[in-house]
GROMACS .gro file of C-alpha atoms in nm:
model
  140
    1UNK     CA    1  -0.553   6.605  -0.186
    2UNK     CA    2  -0.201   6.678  -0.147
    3UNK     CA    3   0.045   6.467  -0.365
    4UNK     CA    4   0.241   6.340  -0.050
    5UNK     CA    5  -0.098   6.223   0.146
    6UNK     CA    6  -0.210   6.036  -0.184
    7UNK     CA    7   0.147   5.848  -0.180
    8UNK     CA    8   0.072   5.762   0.191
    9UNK     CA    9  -0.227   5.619   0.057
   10UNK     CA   10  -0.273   5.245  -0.071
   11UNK     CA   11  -0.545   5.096  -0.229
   12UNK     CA   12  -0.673   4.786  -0.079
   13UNK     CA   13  -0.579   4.584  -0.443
   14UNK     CA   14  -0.240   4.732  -0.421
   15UNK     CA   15  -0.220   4.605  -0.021
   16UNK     CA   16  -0.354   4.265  -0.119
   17UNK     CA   17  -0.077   4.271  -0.428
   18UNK     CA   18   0.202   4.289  -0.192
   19UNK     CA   19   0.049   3.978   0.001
   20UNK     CA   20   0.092   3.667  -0.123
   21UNK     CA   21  -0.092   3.331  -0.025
   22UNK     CA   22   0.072   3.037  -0.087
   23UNK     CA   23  -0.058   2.644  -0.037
   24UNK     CA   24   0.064   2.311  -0.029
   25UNK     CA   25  -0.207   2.133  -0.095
   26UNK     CA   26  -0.189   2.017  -0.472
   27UNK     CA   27  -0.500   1.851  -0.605
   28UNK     CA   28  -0.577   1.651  -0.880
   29UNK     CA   29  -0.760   1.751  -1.228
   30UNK     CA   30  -1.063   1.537  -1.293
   31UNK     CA   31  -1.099   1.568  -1.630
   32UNK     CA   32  -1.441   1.555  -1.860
   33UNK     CA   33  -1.350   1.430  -2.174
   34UNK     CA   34  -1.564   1.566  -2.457
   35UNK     CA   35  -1.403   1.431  -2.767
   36UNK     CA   36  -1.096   1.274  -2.868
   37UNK     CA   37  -0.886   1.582  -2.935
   38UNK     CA   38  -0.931   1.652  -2.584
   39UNK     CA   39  -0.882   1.291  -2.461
   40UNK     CA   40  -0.529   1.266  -2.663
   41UNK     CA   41  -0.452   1.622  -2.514
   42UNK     CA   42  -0.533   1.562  -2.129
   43UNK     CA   43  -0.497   1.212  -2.101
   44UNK     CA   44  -0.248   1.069  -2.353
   45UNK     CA   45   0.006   1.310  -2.334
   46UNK     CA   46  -0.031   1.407  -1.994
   47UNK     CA   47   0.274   1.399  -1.731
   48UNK     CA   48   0.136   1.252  -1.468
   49UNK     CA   49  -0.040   0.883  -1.503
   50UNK     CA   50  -0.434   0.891  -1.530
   51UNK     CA   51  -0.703   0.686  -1.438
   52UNK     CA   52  -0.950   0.672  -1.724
   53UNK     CA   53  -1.340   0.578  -1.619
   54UNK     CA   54  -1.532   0.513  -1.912
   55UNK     CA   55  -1.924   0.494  -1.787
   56UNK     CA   56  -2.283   0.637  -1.860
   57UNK     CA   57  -2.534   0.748  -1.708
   58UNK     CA   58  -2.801   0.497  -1.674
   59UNK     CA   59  -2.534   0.221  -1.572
   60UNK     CA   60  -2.596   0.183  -1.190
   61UNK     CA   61  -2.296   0.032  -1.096
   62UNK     CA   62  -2.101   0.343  -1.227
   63UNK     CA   63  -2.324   0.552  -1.018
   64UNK     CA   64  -2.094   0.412  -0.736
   65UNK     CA   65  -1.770   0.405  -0.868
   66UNK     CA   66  -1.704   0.697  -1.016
   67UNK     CA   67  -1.781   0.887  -0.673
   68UNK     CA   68  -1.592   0.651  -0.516
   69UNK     CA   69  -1.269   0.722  -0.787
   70UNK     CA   70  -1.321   1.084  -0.759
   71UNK     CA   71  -1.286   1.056  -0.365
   72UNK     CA   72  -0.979   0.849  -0.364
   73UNK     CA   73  -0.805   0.997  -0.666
   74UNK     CA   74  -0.885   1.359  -0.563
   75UNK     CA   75  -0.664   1.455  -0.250
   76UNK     CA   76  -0.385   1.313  -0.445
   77UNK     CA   77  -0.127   1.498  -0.660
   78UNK     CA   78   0.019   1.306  -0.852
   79UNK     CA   79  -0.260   1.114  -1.049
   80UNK     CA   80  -0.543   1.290  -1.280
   81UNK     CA   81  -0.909   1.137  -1.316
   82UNK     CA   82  -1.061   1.131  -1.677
   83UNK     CA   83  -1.435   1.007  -1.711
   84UNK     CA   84  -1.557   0.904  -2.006
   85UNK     CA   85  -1.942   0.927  -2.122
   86UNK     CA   86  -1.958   0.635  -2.378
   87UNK     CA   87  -2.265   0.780  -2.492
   88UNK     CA   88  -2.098   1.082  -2.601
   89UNK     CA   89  -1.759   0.925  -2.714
   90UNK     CA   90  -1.840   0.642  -2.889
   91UNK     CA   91  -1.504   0.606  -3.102
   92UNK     CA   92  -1.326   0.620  -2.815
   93UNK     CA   93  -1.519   0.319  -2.691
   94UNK     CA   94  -1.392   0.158  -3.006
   95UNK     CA   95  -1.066   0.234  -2.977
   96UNK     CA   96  -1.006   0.108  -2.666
   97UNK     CA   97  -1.228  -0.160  -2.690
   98UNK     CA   98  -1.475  -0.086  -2.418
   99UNK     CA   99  -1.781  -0.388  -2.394
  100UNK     CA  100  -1.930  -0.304  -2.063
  101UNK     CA  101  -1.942  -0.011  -1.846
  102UNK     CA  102  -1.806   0.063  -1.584
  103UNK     CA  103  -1.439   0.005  -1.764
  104UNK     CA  104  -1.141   0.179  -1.578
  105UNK     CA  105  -0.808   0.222  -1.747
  106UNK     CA  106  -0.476   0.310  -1.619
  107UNK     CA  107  -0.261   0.501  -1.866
  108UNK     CA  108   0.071   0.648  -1.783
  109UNK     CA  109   0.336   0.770  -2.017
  110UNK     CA  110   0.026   0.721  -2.306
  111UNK     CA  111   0.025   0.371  -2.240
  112UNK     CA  112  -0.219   0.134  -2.097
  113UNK     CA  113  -0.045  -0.012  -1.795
  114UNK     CA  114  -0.367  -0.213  -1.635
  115UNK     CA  115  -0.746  -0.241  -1.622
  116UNK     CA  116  -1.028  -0.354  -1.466
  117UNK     CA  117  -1.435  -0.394  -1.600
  118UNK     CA  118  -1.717  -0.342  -1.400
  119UNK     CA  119  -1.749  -0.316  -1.033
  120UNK     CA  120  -1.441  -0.481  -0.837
  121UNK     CA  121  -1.388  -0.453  -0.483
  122UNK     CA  122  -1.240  -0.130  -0.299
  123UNK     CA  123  -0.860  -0.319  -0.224
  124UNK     CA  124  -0.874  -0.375  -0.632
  125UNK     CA  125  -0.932  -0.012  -0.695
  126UNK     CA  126  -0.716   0.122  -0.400
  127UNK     CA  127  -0.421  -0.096  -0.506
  128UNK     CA  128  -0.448   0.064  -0.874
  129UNK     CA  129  -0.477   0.386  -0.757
  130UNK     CA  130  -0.163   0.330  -0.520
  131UNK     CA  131   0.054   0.155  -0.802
  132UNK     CA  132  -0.024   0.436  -1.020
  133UNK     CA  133   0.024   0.701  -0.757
  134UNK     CA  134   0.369   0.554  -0.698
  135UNK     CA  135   0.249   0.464  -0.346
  136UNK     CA  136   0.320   0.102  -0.410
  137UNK     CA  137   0.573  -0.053  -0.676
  138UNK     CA  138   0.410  -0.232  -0.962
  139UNK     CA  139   0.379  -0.588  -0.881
  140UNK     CA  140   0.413  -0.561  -0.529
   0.00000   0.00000   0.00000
């Protein structure tokens, strides 16, 4: 093949190269927290505020809310999801003093800003989630 015909030539990864594909749609990380390095990493110091879900997997009541944190946390960019297995994390249960499951925390700038145990009400959890997503002012 003749030097000039090959340059005429592109490869289809060398096409799709000079395309680029861009979004605007930003999601949320739900994060899985394993142990505590990874809880101080990805939840403690993490930019944006997080709402922590500590719960296990024979507790019924978490069997609803932590679908029902995932879908309203999820489309949103400015707010992360940790859960928390208390089975598997158990000093973290200690350190932040978890009794009953479910247990949702609100930490932003590495601080615990609010909280709520066991199953509230959906205008309690979308009211956190909207405080924290900077939808609605604390306190208002």
């Amino acid at each position: 093949m003749s030097s000039a015909l090959s340059r005429g030539l592109c490869s289809p990864l060398r096409v799709a190269a000079r395309r680029s594909i861009s979004t605007s749609i930003v999601h949320n990380e739900t994060i899985l927290v394993k142990n505590n390095e990874e809880f101080v990493n990805k939840v403690m110091n993490n930019d944006k505020p997080v709402i922590v879900n500590f719960h296990a997997e024979w507790c019924e009541p978490c069997k609803i809310l932590t679908p029902k944190l995932r879908e309203l946390i999820e489309p949103l960019g400015n707010l992360d999801l940790a859960v928390v297995d208390v089975e598997d994390n158990a000093e973290l249960v200690h350190t932040f003093e978890v009794k009953a499951v479910p247990a949702v925390i609100a930490i932003k700038n590495g601080l615990i800003v609010d909280k709520f145990i066991g199953l509230v009400d959906a205008d309690m959890i979308t009211n956190l989630i909207d405080r924290m997503s900077g939808k609605k002012k604390d306190g208002a």
